[in-house]
Short mmCIF file of C-alpha atoms in Angstrom, two decimals:
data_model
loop_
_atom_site.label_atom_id
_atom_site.label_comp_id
_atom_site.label_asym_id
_atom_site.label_seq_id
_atom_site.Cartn_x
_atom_site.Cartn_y
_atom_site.Cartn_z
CA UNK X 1 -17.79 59.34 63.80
CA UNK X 2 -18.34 61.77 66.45
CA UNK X 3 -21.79 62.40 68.05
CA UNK X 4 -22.37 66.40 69.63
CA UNK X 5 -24.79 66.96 72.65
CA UNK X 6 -25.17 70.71 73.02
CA UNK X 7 -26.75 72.07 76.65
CA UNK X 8 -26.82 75.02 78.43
CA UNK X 9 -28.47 77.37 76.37
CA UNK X 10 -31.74 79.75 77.58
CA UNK X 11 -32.99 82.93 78.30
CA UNK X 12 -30.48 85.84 79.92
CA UNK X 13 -30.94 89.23 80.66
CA UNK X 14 -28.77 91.86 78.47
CA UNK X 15 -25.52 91.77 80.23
CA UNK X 16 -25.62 88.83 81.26
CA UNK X 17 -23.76 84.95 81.27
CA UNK X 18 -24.41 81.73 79.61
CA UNK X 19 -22.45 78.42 79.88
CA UNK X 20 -23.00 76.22 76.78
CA UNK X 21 -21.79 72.97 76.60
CA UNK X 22 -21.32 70.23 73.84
CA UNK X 23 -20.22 66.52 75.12
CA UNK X 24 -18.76 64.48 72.42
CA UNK X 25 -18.65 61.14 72.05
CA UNK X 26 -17.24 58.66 69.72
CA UNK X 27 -13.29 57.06 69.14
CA UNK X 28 -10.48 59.62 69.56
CA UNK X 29 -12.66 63.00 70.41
CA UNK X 30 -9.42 64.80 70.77
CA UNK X 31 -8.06 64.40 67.34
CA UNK X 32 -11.17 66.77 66.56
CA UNK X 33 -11.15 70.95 66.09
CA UNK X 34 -13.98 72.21 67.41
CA UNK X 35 -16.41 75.32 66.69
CA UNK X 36 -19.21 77.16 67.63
CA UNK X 37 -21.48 78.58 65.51
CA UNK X 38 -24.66 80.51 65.71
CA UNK X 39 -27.89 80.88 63.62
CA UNK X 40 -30.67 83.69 64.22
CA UNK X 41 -33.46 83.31 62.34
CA UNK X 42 -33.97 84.43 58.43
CA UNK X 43 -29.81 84.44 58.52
CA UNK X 44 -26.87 82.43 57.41
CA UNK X 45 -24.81 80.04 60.10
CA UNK X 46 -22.12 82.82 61.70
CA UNK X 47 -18.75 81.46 63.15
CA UNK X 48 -18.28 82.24 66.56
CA UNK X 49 -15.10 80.55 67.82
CA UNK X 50 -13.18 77.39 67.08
CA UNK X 51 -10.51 75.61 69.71
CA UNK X 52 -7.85 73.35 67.85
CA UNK X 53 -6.03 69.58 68.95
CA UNK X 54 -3.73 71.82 71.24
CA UNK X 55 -6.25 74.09 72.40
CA UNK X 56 -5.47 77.07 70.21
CA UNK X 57 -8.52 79.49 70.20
CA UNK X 58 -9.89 81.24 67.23
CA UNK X 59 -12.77 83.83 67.89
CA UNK X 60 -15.01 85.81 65.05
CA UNK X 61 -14.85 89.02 64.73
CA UNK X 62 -18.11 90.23 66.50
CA UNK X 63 -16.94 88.13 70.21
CA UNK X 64 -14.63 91.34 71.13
CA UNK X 65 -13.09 89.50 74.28
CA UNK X 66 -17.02 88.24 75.59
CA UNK X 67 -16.59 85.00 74.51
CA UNK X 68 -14.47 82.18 75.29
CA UNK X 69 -14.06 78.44 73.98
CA UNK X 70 -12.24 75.53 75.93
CA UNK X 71 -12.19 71.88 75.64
CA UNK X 72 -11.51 69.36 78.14
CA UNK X 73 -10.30 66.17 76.45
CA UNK X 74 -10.23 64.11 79.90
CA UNK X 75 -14.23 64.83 80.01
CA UNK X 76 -14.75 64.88 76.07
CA UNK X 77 -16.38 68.25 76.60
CA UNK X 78 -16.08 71.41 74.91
CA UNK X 79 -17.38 75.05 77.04
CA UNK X 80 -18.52 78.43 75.31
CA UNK X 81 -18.74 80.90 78.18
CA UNK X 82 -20.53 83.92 77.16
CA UNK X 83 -20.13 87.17 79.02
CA UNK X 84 -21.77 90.57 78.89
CA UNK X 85 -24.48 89.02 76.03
CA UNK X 86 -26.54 91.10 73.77
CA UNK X 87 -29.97 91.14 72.63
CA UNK X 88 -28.40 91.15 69.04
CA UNK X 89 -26.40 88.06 70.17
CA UNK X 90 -30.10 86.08 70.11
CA UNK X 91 -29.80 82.58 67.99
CA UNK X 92 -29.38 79.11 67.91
CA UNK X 93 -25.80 78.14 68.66
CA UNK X 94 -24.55 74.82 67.29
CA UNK X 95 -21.18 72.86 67.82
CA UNK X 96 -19.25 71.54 65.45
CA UNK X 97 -16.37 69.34 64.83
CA UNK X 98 -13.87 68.24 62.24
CA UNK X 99 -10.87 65.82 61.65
CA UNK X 100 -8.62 68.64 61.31
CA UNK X 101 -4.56 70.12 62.06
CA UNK X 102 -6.06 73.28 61.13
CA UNK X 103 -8.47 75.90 62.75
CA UNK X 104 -11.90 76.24 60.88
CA UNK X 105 -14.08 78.45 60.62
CA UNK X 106 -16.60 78.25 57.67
CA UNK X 107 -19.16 75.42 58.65
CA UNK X 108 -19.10 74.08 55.40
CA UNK X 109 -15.53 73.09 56.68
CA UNK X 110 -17.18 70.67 59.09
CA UNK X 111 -18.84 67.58 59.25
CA UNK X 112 -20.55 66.71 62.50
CA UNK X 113 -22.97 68.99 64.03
CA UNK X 114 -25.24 69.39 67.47
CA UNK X 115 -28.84 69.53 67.25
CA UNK X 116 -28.03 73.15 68.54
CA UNK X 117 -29.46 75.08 72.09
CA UNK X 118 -31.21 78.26 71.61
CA UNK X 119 -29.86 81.50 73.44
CA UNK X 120 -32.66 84.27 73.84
CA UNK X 121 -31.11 87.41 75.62
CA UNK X 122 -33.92 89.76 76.38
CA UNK X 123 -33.41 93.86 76.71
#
């Protein structure tokens, strides 16, 4: 089993950066993809990016370049650093992780989840 801290979240001016975080914990964290996804309210759980066993990085289609997903095995952390944010970009954002050789990127694909960290970005 693998338990998912998420942190970092808040509120941001359009334009601007967030750091979110999401320490793992549990036996052999690396074997695990990992994925971000985000929720705003009244709509359905969005993929945002997913980082593979070897680091491979998978984005969706909205992140344009602004986003990007790392892991740190050593630490049992995985990083979304968000750049040049939108008010549209406004949700809860939730990491995820799977026992998996493959990317994924529908959450019904995984089976551990955060509690989540909310990201307001005002206009």
């Amino acid at each position: 089993q693998v338990q998912l801290v998420e942190s970092g979240g808040g509120l941001v001016q359009a334009g601007g950066s967030l750091r979110l975080s999401c320490a793992a914990s549990g036996r052999t964290v690396s074997i695990y993809v990992f994925g971000w996804f985000r929720q705003a309210t009244g709509k359905e759980r969005e993929f945002v990016a997913a980082v593979s066993r070897n680091s491979r990085t998978y984005y969706g289609d909205f992140v344009k370049g602004r986003f990007t997903i790392s892991r740190d095995n050593a630490k049992n952390m995985v990083y979304l650093q968000m750049d040049s944010l939108k008010p549209e970009y406004t949700a809860v954002y939730y990491c995820a992780a799977v026992n998996s050789i493959m990317e994924r990127t529908t959450p019904s694909e995984y089976n551990y989840w955060g509690q989540g960290t909310q990201v307001t970005v005002s206009s």
